[in-house]
């Protein structure tokens, strides 16, 4: 475990999940691995907390799920981004950038 | 769209709850397996790999719940779960459950019963078409205003109004009559209503057979038509289908039956259409009103109950203005000077009349009782929630939300209250029957009382509201559990916290306060009832049987024959064993006014009352009626046989005083009705005529032989008068086979009929008050004993340190002193206000009656002390060592 891991900011988990799924459909564990890899182990999401987020996104219609088999021939639930999910991801990414930019402006102010 | 999808999602989730739970488990298991495999690849031992995978995943239970919460319909799902949980809890604590349910059943049952009576009597509209537009028409009686404020109209006014009224869609009149039915079994006196031919159509009545009287039937030569009641049709004519078109004999005349009125038709009765009209309680037959020439023109015959149907959009006030204008315009023909003024009352209000207020009071009383019960149940729940604090703490620690805990407790209380409500509704079915049996028969519409959907709805609503009301406090407390504190609290109980004590005080105070209100009102009613029963009625008879007979004009056409009949009856009945005296009279005390006519002194022109005539009740009596009824004669004497042929009169004291305030009335002469002069030979004590609670009317007694009319036969006995009813009937039937006996009752029954309404109210309110006090004392007992059992430890320490039982008692009493005092003060203040409002329902008792208030306060204080003392005594008897160990 990376000692320098930081908790995922409240509310950004949904965004990360959407981003991870935008690359390819994936099961829950895969999503957590992907986020960890992409952040170079900087972001350590509580693996369990992924599931409430997934069900929440599914209820909002942003992701869809179905059971299928993995390459190791195990049953797993795969999630993929819906069209609405694509749009939501784009919108939330814009929001996020604005937010980060704003915070930077404050922090870098002389 | 989103909404629909989310709804669909929820519904599916609800249906497939188990499948989804399994799916989540599988998904999470897969995740942990993958993580474990990953860890093994990284070089960890399988055990360690799995352990770390679990750690990385975090609280699986929590995420599972959260995930499920995300998708399912929370409310429904939780409710079902809560109810299941509640049911399990109840099975574990049957005594608690039984107490709560039976208390609630009692409270809700009683509320439902009283509501159903109030609803049927006061709230529900009358069972007539256009009931909201029907109004009663009465005349303000300026001339008689010391006897009665209103008066029913006479025929002339009714006809004039009916002809010219444009504000109403119709006006109908009824006049009661009694006719003897013969030729169908024993002769019987029928209660016959003469009704205008539009009465049935205006009220929207239906015929069961044939047809009803209809507009056009009331014309000369067409009078001998009759519509009979369903009851008469069944009892006297065997429900024969060929009744329509047959003739029946009533009052020695033949009448053609037009039809049978539907059994649910409700005719007016009692004084529903106005005072003194005295409609019978039953309507056996209806005949056309067919006013004759004399009736049309006699202004003094205020004998018609009149109702009108307002035109849509027209007000009672508009009708009043129009009728008054018609009266004024026709004052000469109507011989009406000054012109009459009318009083228009919505029929509903007129029929319900004075019965409404006591019923609403009872409704409030039963509501207060229910409230006490709810408070009591709340204390039970509070005690239990205190006992379950650890449970709630553990659940909070495991992640249960506050809202969830509150909902769970609410589910328990609402489940209980719905169960109690159901039981209460079942109880109310019997309760209504019992209440109707107990209710005075002249309570308007009491025979219409039944439990129906509307009443059941009230029962259900009350139970749910009650459940929420008494569940909320314990639920909030249950939800507020701070797990750390509770779990840290050693199993050795501490003393109660400040909030616990404050909550307890509120409960004690509110129970005592509500009980005080009910007790004070019950006390005032009780005292009123006692005053009524001991009021001076003017007669003292106890063992007297009274029977009403009807001597028909055909069998006994002459005065002499009728007098002969009465004389024979008295002589014959006096010879029966057990009979000590007999008499006849035209009216009994307390059974209302009858035959009102004017009297004035011979010297009126220059006399004391300035020539004004007085209205007095006339009674035609046999000489010994005063002894039989126990009416004293302070002055003069009663009639004797020697008075036959002489014009003599006995006056009541108030009548004599009204005419000669200072002089001796004996020997004075008075004008009676006409201008004939009658000599006063005696003065009789005032006898209450219209009820024990009303001042006696002015009364004049004339010998029965003057009119040959004294249809009430009195028999004084030395044993139970009721037992003589059989022999007396037999004797009467032998004397006059064609004379029907219409009513048999004892004087005691007359009295008890008069006080029936008061007794009814009293019984109920005392019942509620007793229940309330019992409930409250049990409640206080429960609160104190519960608190003491949790403080056994503290008390053990006190005793171990040398406190004596008296000290502990004093401590407990000190703690309840403030709530008890507050509750009593609040109760007294509130009941003082309520007593002021209901002052009109009391009799010779002031709403501030000090004795009642003081005794209630003392009684409740004693109850409170006792309810504290018993559990305290038990607590002090515990061995301190045991108490400390057990704590």
Short mmCIF file of C-alpha atoms in Angstrom, two decimals, chain B residues 354-801:
data_model
loop_
_atom_site.label_atom_id
_atom_site.label_comp_id
_atom_site.label_asym_id
_atom_site.label_seq_id
_atom_site.Cartn_x
_atom_site.Cartn_y
_atom_site.Cartn_z
CA UNK B 354 -80.14 20.75 22.77
CA UNK B 355 -78.86 17.20 22.47
CA UNK B 356 -75.82 18.34 20.55
CA UNK B 357 -73.84 20.07 23.23
CA UNK B 358 -73.65 17.26 25.80
CA UNK B 359 -72.68 14.85 23.06
CA UNK B 360 -69.88 17.08 21.89
CA UNK B 361 -68.79 17.36 25.51
CA UNK B 362 -68.77 13.58 25.77
CA UNK B 363 -66.74 13.44 22.60
CA UNK B 364 -64.22 15.82 24.13
CA UNK B 365 -64.20 13.77 27.34
CA UNK B 366 -63.56 10.54 25.53
CA UNK B 367 -60.85 12.31 23.56
CA UNK B 368 -59.20 13.36 26.81
CA UNK B 369 -59.39 9.80 28.04
CA UNK B 370 -57.77 8.58 24.85
CA UNK B 371 -55.06 11.18 25.32
CA UNK B 372 -54.32 9.92 28.83
CA UNK B 373 -54.10 6.42 27.46
CA UNK B 374 -51.70 7.57 24.78
CA UNK B 375 -49.56 9.32 27.37
CA UNK B 376 -49.62 6.16 29.38
CA UNK B 377 -48.53 4.06 26.47
CA UNK B 378 -45.84 6.59 25.71
CA UNK B 379 -44.50 6.06 29.22
CA UNK B 380 -44.51 2.33 28.66
CA UNK B 381 -42.57 2.79 25.47
CA UNK B 382 -40.21 5.25 27.11
CA UNK B 383 -39.51 2.80 29.90
CA UNK B 384 -38.87 0.15 27.33
CA UNK B 385 -36.68 2.34 25.18
CA UNK B 386 -34.63 3.12 28.27
CA UNK B 387 -34.25 -0.59 28.80
CA UNK B 388 -33.26 -0.96 25.17
CA UNK B 389 -30.69 1.80 25.12
CA UNK B 390 -27.91 -0.67 24.76
CA UNK B 391 -29.62 -2.28 21.82
CA UNK B 392 -29.98 1.06 20.07
CA UNK B 393 -26.38 1.98 20.95
CA UNK B 394 -25.12 -1.22 19.42
CA UNK B 395 -27.16 -0.66 16.30
CA UNK B 396 -25.92 2.91 15.94
CA UNK B 397 -22.37 1.67 16.39
CA UNK B 398 -22.98 -0.86 13.62
CA UNK B 399 -24.00 1.93 11.28
CA UNK B 400 -27.73 2.28 11.62
CA UNK B 401 -28.81 5.85 10.86
CA UNK B 402 -30.74 7.95 13.31
CA UNK B 403 -33.69 8.21 10.97
CA UNK B 404 -33.73 4.49 10.60
CA UNK B 405 -33.94 3.94 14.35
CA UNK B 406 -36.71 6.50 14.76
CA UNK B 407 -38.64 4.89 11.96
CA UNK B 408 -38.26 1.53 13.55
CA UNK B 409 -39.69 2.65 16.88
CA UNK B 410 -42.49 4.44 15.07
CA UNK B 411 -43.24 1.28 13.14
CA UNK B 412 -43.56 -0.55 16.43
CA UNK B 413 -45.92 1.97 17.94
CA UNK B 414 -48.02 2.38 14.82
CA UNK B 415 -48.27 -1.38 14.38
CA UNK B 416 -49.43 -1.67 17.96
CA UNK B 417 -51.89 1.15 17.66
CA UNK B 418 -53.36 -0.23 14.47
CA UNK B 419 -53.80 -3.59 16.20
CA UNK B 420 -55.34 -1.80 19.16
CA UNK B 421 -57.49 0.22 16.80
CA UNK B 422 -58.78 -2.90 15.09
CA UNK B 423 -59.62 -4.44 18.44
CA UNK B 424 -61.25 -1.14 19.42
CA UNK B 425 -63.40 -1.09 16.33
CA UNK B 426 -64.53 -4.62 17.06
CA UNK B 427 -65.33 -3.56 20.63
CA UNK B 428 -67.18 -0.52 19.39
CA UNK B 429 -69.74 -2.69 17.65
CA UNK B 430 -70.87 -3.98 21.04
CA UNK B 431 -70.30 -0.63 22.63
CA UNK B 432 -72.66 1.13 20.25
CA UNK B 433 -75.35 -1.43 20.95
CA UNK B 434 -74.90 -1.05 24.69
CA UNK B 435 -74.89 2.71 24.42
CA UNK B 436 -78.04 2.85 22.33
CA UNK B 437 -79.73 0.65 24.91
CA UNK B 438 -78.57 2.99 27.65
CA UNK B 439 -79.40 6.20 25.81
CA UNK B 440 -82.61 8.04 26.57
CA UNK B 441 -85.19 7.16 23.97
CA UNK B 442 -85.88 10.81 23.29
CA UNK B 443 -82.28 11.46 22.30
CA UNK B 444 -82.97 12.52 18.75
CA UNK B 445 -82.06 9.99 16.07
CA UNK B 446 -80.57 7.56 18.57
CA UNK B 447 -82.21 4.62 16.82
CA UNK B 448 -80.32 5.56 13.68
CA UNK B 449 -76.95 5.08 15.35
CA UNK B 450 -74.75 2.44 13.80
CA UNK B 451 -71.11 1.83 13.04
CA UNK B 452 -70.38 2.45 9.39
CA UNK B 453 -67.46 3.09 7.10
CA UNK B 454 -67.22 6.69 8.19
CA UNK B 455 -66.97 5.74 11.84
CA UNK B 456 -64.49 2.99 11.06
CA UNK B 457 -62.38 5.49 9.18
CA UNK B 458 -62.32 7.69 12.25
CA UNK B 459 -61.27 4.69 14.32
CA UNK B 460 -58.41 3.94 11.97
CA UNK B 461 -57.28 7.56 11.74
CA UNK B 462 -57.43 7.96 15.50
CA UNK B 463 -55.37 4.86 16.04
CA UNK B 464 -52.68 5.86 13.57
CA UNK B 465 -52.53 9.40 14.91
CA UNK B 466 -52.43 8.04 18.43
CA UNK B 467 -49.62 5.72 17.48
CA UNK B 468 -47.62 8.56 16.00
CA UNK B 469 -48.41 10.80 18.95
CA UNK B 470 -47.28 8.46 21.65
CA UNK B 471 -44.54 6.92 19.58
CA UNK B 472 -42.75 10.09 18.67
CA UNK B 473 -41.19 10.95 22.02
CA UNK B 474 -39.71 7.52 22.69
CA UNK B 475 -38.73 7.27 19.05
CA UNK B 476 -36.81 10.54 19.13
CA UNK B 477 -35.06 9.48 22.28
CA UNK B 478 -34.27 6.10 20.84
CA UNK B 479 -32.83 7.79 17.79
CA UNK B 480 -30.71 10.21 19.79
CA UNK B 481 -28.65 7.51 21.35
CA UNK B 482 -24.99 8.40 21.55
CA UNK B 483 -23.46 4.95 21.39
CA UNK B 484 -20.23 5.84 23.11
CA UNK B 485 -21.90 7.22 26.18
CA UNK B 486 -24.33 4.40 26.53
CA UNK B 487 -21.82 1.67 26.02
CA UNK B 488 -19.38 3.38 28.36
CA UNK B 489 -22.03 3.64 31.04
CA UNK B 490 -21.19 0.70 33.17
CA UNK B 491 -23.79 -1.96 33.53
CA UNK B 492 -24.11 -0.59 37.02
CA UNK B 493 -26.89 1.90 36.46
CA UNK B 494 -26.36 5.47 37.38
CA UNK B 495 -29.12 7.83 38.49
CA UNK B 496 -31.44 9.16 35.85
CA UNK B 497 -30.26 11.87 33.57
CA UNK B 498 -31.81 15.31 33.65
CA UNK B 499 -33.73 14.78 30.38
CA UNK B 500 -35.16 11.51 31.64
CA UNK B 501 -36.42 13.23 34.73
CA UNK B 502 -37.90 16.11 32.77
CA UNK B 503 -39.70 13.75 30.42
CA UNK B 504 -41.04 11.85 33.39
CA UNK B 505 -42.33 15.05 34.97
CA UNK B 506 -44.17 16.01 31.83
CA UNK B 507 -45.86 12.66 31.64
CA UNK B 508 -46.94 12.73 35.26
CA UNK B 509 -48.20 16.29 34.99
CA UNK B 510 -50.16 15.75 31.81
CA UNK B 511 -51.82 12.58 33.05
CA UNK B 512 -52.87 14.22 36.29
CA UNK B 513 -54.02 17.36 34.52
CA UNK B 514 -56.24 15.52 32.06
CA UNK B 515 -57.64 13.31 34.80
CA UNK B 516 -58.41 16.37 36.86
CA UNK B 517 -60.42 17.89 34.02
CA UNK B 518 -62.45 14.76 33.52
CA UNK B 519 -62.99 14.26 37.23
CA UNK B 520 -64.12 17.83 37.79
CA UNK B 521 -66.65 17.61 35.00
CA UNK B 522 -67.83 14.22 36.20
CA UNK B 523 -68.10 15.65 39.71
CA UNK B 524 -70.16 18.61 38.54
CA UNK B 525 -72.45 16.29 36.59
CA UNK B 526 -72.77 13.93 39.53
CA UNK B 527 -73.70 16.76 41.82
CA UNK B 528 -76.20 18.11 39.28
CA UNK B 529 -77.79 14.70 38.98
CA UNK B 530 -78.06 14.39 42.72
CA UNK B 531 -79.66 17.84 42.90
CA UNK B 532 -82.12 16.89 40.19
CA UNK B 533 -83.10 13.70 41.97
CA UNK B 534 -83.65 15.57 45.21
CA UNK B 535 -85.34 18.60 43.71
CA UNK B 536 -88.84 19.29 44.95
CA UNK B 537 -91.06 17.84 42.26
CA UNK B 538 -94.28 18.74 44.02
CA UNK B 539 -95.42 15.14 44.25
CA UNK B 540 -94.12 12.29 46.34
CA UNK B 541 -95.82 9.24 44.87
CA UNK B 542 -93.65 6.19 44.40
CA UNK B 543 -95.72 3.07 44.01
CA UNK B 544 -98.14 4.29 41.35
CA UNK B 545 -99.00 2.61 38.07
CA UNK B 546 -100.37 4.78 35.25
CA UNK B 547 -102.27 3.53 32.19
CA UNK B 548 -103.58 5.56 29.27
CA UNK B 549 -106.90 4.62 27.75
CA UNK B 550 -108.84 6.02 24.81
CA UNK B 551 -112.61 6.22 25.11
CA UNK B 552 -113.95 6.51 21.61
CA UNK B 553 -116.73 8.95 20.87
CA UNK B 554 -118.77 6.20 19.29
CA UNK B 555 -118.73 3.84 22.24
CA UNK B 556 -119.03 6.61 24.79
CA UNK B 557 -120.78 9.46 22.98
CA UNK B 558 -122.07 11.39 25.97
CA UNK B 559 -120.32 13.08 28.85
CA UNK B 560 -122.38 11.04 31.29
CA UNK B 561 -121.31 7.77 29.70
CA UNK B 562 -117.65 8.71 29.81
CA UNK B 563 -117.92 9.84 33.42
CA UNK B 564 -119.70 6.62 34.19
CA UNK B 565 -116.81 4.68 32.60
CA UNK B 566 -114.19 6.48 34.69
CA UNK B 567 -116.19 6.01 37.88
CA UNK B 568 -116.55 2.30 37.20
CA UNK B 569 -112.87 1.97 36.39
CA UNK B 570 -111.85 3.61 39.66
CA UNK B 571 -114.23 1.53 41.69
CA UNK B 572 -113.34 -1.72 39.98
CA UNK B 573 -109.58 -1.23 40.18
CA UNK B 574 -109.77 -0.19 43.82
CA UNK B 575 -111.15 -3.63 44.62
CA UNK B 576 -108.11 -5.42 43.15
CA UNK B 577 -105.84 -6.95 45.80
CA UNK B 578 -102.76 -4.83 46.41
CA UNK B 579 -104.40 -1.60 45.25
CA UNK B 580 -104.71 1.06 47.95
CA UNK B 581 -106.21 3.92 45.92
CA UNK B 582 -107.17 4.87 42.38
CA UNK B 583 -107.59 8.13 40.52
CA UNK B 584 -107.88 9.50 37.00
CA UNK B 585 -106.24 12.54 35.47
CA UNK B 586 -105.85 14.13 32.07
CA UNK B 587 -102.07 14.44 32.38
CA UNK B 588 -99.27 13.16 34.58
CA UNK B 589 -96.65 15.34 36.25
CA UNK B 590 -93.40 15.67 34.27
CA UNK B 591 -95.06 14.51 31.07
CA UNK B 592 -95.38 17.96 29.64
CA UNK B 593 -97.90 20.70 29.34
CA UNK B 594 -101.38 20.01 28.05
CA UNK B 595 -104.51 22.01 27.46
CA UNK B 596 -103.23 25.53 27.96
CA UNK B 597 -105.92 28.14 28.36
CA UNK B 598 -106.31 31.56 29.88
CA UNK B 599 -107.42 32.28 33.43
CA UNK B 600 -108.01 35.63 35.04
CA UNK B 601 -109.57 36.81 38.25
CA UNK B 602 -113.16 37.96 38.40
CA UNK B 603 -111.99 41.38 39.49
CA UNK B 604 -109.41 41.60 36.75
CA UNK B 605 -110.43 44.96 35.48
CA UNK B 606 -109.17 46.63 38.63
CA UNK B 607 -107.28 43.62 39.93
CA UNK B 608 -103.69 43.00 40.79
CA UNK B 609 -102.55 41.90 37.38
CA UNK B 610 -104.17 44.69 35.49
CA UNK B 611 -106.64 42.61 33.57
CA UNK B 612 -103.99 40.54 31.90
CA UNK B 613 -104.90 36.96 31.38
CA UNK B 614 -102.55 34.21 32.52
CA UNK B 615 -101.89 31.04 30.58
CA UNK B 616 -102.34 27.99 32.75
CA UNK B 617 -102.18 24.26 32.24
CA UNK B 618 -105.53 22.63 32.79
CA UNK B 619 -105.78 19.20 34.35
CA UNK B 620 -109.01 17.27 34.65
CA UNK B 621 -108.77 15.07 37.69
CA UNK B 622 -110.72 12.90 40.09
CA UNK B 623 -110.96 14.24 43.65
CA UNK B 624 -108.40 11.90 45.17
CA UNK B 625 -105.67 12.53 42.57
CA UNK B 626 -103.82 14.69 45.11
CA UNK B 627 -103.62 11.88 47.65
CA UNK B 628 -102.72 9.25 45.06
CA UNK B 629 -99.89 11.37 43.63
CA UNK B 630 -98.87 12.79 47.00
CA UNK B 631 -99.49 16.42 46.13
CA UNK B 632 -100.09 18.52 49.22
CA UNK B 633 -102.93 21.02 49.48
CA UNK B 634 -101.62 23.85 51.66
CA UNK B 635 -104.91 25.68 51.52
CA UNK B 636 -108.52 24.69 51.08
CA UNK B 637 -109.70 21.30 49.99
CA UNK B 638 -110.03 19.01 47.01
CA UNK B 639 -113.23 18.29 45.10
CA UNK B 640 -115.98 16.14 46.52
CA UNK B 641 -118.96 14.41 44.97
CA UNK B 642 -120.98 17.29 46.37
CA UNK B 643 -119.20 19.59 43.94
CA UNK B 644 -120.83 17.96 40.93
CA UNK B 645 -122.77 20.66 39.17
CA UNK B 646 -120.85 23.45 40.90
CA UNK B 647 -118.09 25.31 39.13
CA UNK B 648 -115.09 24.80 41.38
CA UNK B 649 -111.36 24.87 40.66
CA UNK B 650 -108.15 24.04 42.52
CA UNK B 651 -105.20 26.23 41.59
CA UNK B 652 -101.51 25.63 41.93
CA UNK B 653 -99.71 27.85 44.40
CA UNK B 654 -97.89 29.77 41.69
CA UNK B 655 -101.12 30.39 39.78
CA UNK B 656 -102.88 31.59 42.95
CA UNK B 657 -99.98 33.85 43.85
CA UNK B 658 -99.82 35.26 40.33
CA UNK B 659 -103.43 36.37 40.62
CA UNK B 660 -103.62 37.30 44.30
CA UNK B 661 -100.14 37.99 45.61
CA UNK B 662 -101.44 39.08 49.00
CA UNK B 663 -104.99 37.82 49.43
CA UNK B 664 -106.33 34.43 50.37
CA UNK B 665 -107.43 32.86 47.09
CA UNK B 666 -109.99 30.52 48.64
CA UNK B 667 -113.47 31.61 47.69
CA UNK B 668 -112.25 33.97 44.96
CA UNK B 669 -113.64 33.46 41.49
CA UNK B 670 -111.79 33.18 38.18
CA UNK B 671 -112.65 33.26 34.51
CA UNK B 672 -111.59 30.07 32.78
CA UNK B 673 -111.08 30.14 29.00
CA UNK B 674 -114.53 31.46 28.27
CA UNK B 675 -116.08 34.01 30.53
CA UNK B 676 -117.70 31.56 32.94
CA UNK B 677 -116.76 32.03 36.60
CA UNK B 678 -115.24 29.31 38.73
CA UNK B 679 -114.76 29.35 42.50
CA UNK B 680 -111.38 28.52 43.96
CA UNK B 681 -111.80 25.86 46.64
CA UNK B 682 -108.19 24.82 47.17
CA UNK B 683 -104.54 25.52 46.47
CA UNK B 684 -102.21 22.66 45.54
CA UNK B 685 -98.41 22.52 45.74
CA UNK B 686 -96.60 23.38 42.50
CA UNK B 687 -96.06 20.21 40.50
CA UNK B 688 -93.27 20.15 37.93
CA UNK B 689 -94.81 19.69 34.55
CA UNK B 690 -92.19 19.77 31.82
CA UNK B 691 -89.32 18.23 33.71
CA UNK B 692 -87.66 18.25 37.09
CA UNK B 693 -85.25 20.93 35.97
CA UNK B 694 -87.91 23.38 34.88
CA UNK B 695 -90.07 25.51 37.08
CA UNK B 696 -93.59 24.24 37.51
CA UNK B 697 -96.11 25.72 35.07
CA UNK B 698 -99.15 27.55 36.38
CA UNK B 699 -101.81 24.87 36.76
CA UNK B 700 -105.55 24.77 37.23
CA UNK B 701 -107.29 21.55 38.29
CA UNK B 702 -110.91 20.95 37.30
CA UNK B 703 -113.00 17.92 38.21
CA UNK B 704 -112.90 15.26 35.51
CA UNK B 705 -116.66 15.17 35.23
CA UNK B 706 -116.65 18.64 33.71
CA UNK B 707 -115.16 17.33 30.47
CA UNK B 708 -115.39 13.57 30.75
CA UNK B 709 -111.77 13.51 29.75
CA UNK B 710 -109.19 11.93 32.07
CA UNK B 711 -107.46 9.28 29.99
CA UNK B 712 -104.69 8.46 32.45
CA UNK B 713 -105.72 5.98 35.11
CA UNK B 714 -103.64 5.91 38.30
CA UNK B 715 -103.39 2.94 40.65
CA UNK B 716 -101.55 3.26 43.95
CA UNK B 717 -100.30 -0.04 45.28
CA UNK B 718 -98.72 -1.36 48.45
CA UNK B 719 -96.28 -3.53 46.52
CA UNK B 720 -94.43 -3.34 43.21
CA UNK B 721 -96.73 -1.35 40.92
CA UNK B 722 -95.31 -3.02 37.82
CA UNK B 723 -96.58 -6.38 39.06
CA UNK B 724 -100.15 -5.11 38.94
CA UNK B 725 -100.02 -4.18 35.25
CA UNK B 726 -101.44 -7.58 34.24
CA UNK B 727 -104.47 -7.69 36.59
CA UNK B 728 -105.25 -4.02 35.89
CA UNK B 729 -105.21 -4.59 32.12
CA UNK B 730 -107.49 -7.60 32.50
CA UNK B 731 -109.91 -5.61 34.60
CA UNK B 732 -109.91 -2.73 32.11
CA UNK B 733 -110.53 -5.05 29.21
CA UNK B 734 -113.52 -6.53 30.98
CA UNK B 735 -114.93 -3.09 31.66
CA UNK B 736 -114.50 -1.76 28.14
CA UNK B 737 -113.55 -4.37 25.54
CA UNK B 738 -113.21 -1.72 22.84
CA UNK B 739 -111.06 0.64 24.88
CA UNK B 740 -107.40 0.39 23.90
CA UNK B 741 -104.72 0.70 26.57
CA UNK B 742 -101.96 2.66 24.94
CA UNK B 743 -99.31 3.21 27.57
CA UNK B 744 -98.45 1.57 30.86
CA UNK B 745 -95.72 2.94 33.15
CA UNK B 746 -94.96 3.51 36.78
CA UNK B 747 -94.33 6.93 38.27
CA UNK B 748 -90.74 5.89 38.87
CA UNK B 749 -90.42 5.21 35.17
CA UNK B 750 -91.85 8.63 34.40
CA UNK B 751 -89.19 10.20 36.60
CA UNK B 752 -86.44 8.08 35.14
CA UNK B 753 -87.51 8.96 31.59
CA UNK B 754 -87.27 12.63 32.48
CA UNK B 755 -83.76 12.25 33.86
CA UNK B 756 -82.70 9.69 31.25
CA UNK B 757 -80.61 12.11 29.23
CA UNK B 758 -78.86 13.39 32.32
CA UNK B 759 -78.26 9.90 33.60
CA UNK B 760 -76.90 8.86 30.23
CA UNK B 761 -74.42 11.72 30.17
CA UNK B 762 -73.52 11.12 33.80
CA UNK B 763 -72.88 7.40 33.41
CA UNK B 764 -70.63 7.95 30.42
CA UNK B 765 -68.67 10.82 31.82
CA UNK B 766 -68.14 9.09 35.16
CA UNK B 767 -67.05 6.00 33.29
CA UNK B 768 -64.53 8.03 31.32
CA UNK B 769 -63.30 9.82 34.41
CA UNK B 770 -62.82 6.59 36.35
CA UNK B 771 -61.00 5.00 33.43
CA UNK B 772 -58.87 8.10 33.13
CA UNK B 773 -57.91 8.12 36.81
CA UNK B 774 -57.17 4.40 36.82
CA UNK B 775 -55.08 4.75 33.68
CA UNK B 776 -53.27 7.74 35.07
CA UNK B 777 -52.53 6.04 38.40
CA UNK B 778 -51.24 2.96 36.64
CA UNK B 779 -49.17 5.25 34.46
CA UNK B 780 -47.63 7.10 37.39
CA UNK B 781 -47.04 3.85 39.19
CA UNK B 782 -45.31 2.52 36.10
CA UNK B 783 -43.13 5.58 35.69
CA UNK B 784 -42.00 5.59 39.31
CA UNK B 785 -41.47 1.89 39.60
CA UNK B 786 -39.54 1.81 36.37
CA UNK B 787 -37.35 4.66 37.43
CA UNK B 788 -36.77 3.09 40.84
CA UNK B 789 -35.84 -0.25 39.41
CA UNK B 790 -33.19 1.45 37.31
CA UNK B 791 -32.03 3.31 40.39
CA UNK B 792 -31.97 0.27 42.62
CA UNK B 793 -28.27 0.81 42.80
CA UNK B 794 -28.52 4.37 43.97
CA UNK B 795 -31.13 3.47 46.55
CA UNK B 796 -29.02 0.56 47.69
CA UNK B 797 -26.13 2.94 48.28
CA UNK B 798 -28.34 5.38 50.16
CA UNK B 799 -29.66 2.65 52.40
CA UNK B 800 -26.22 1.21 52.89
CA UNK B 801 -25.09 4.68 53.95
#
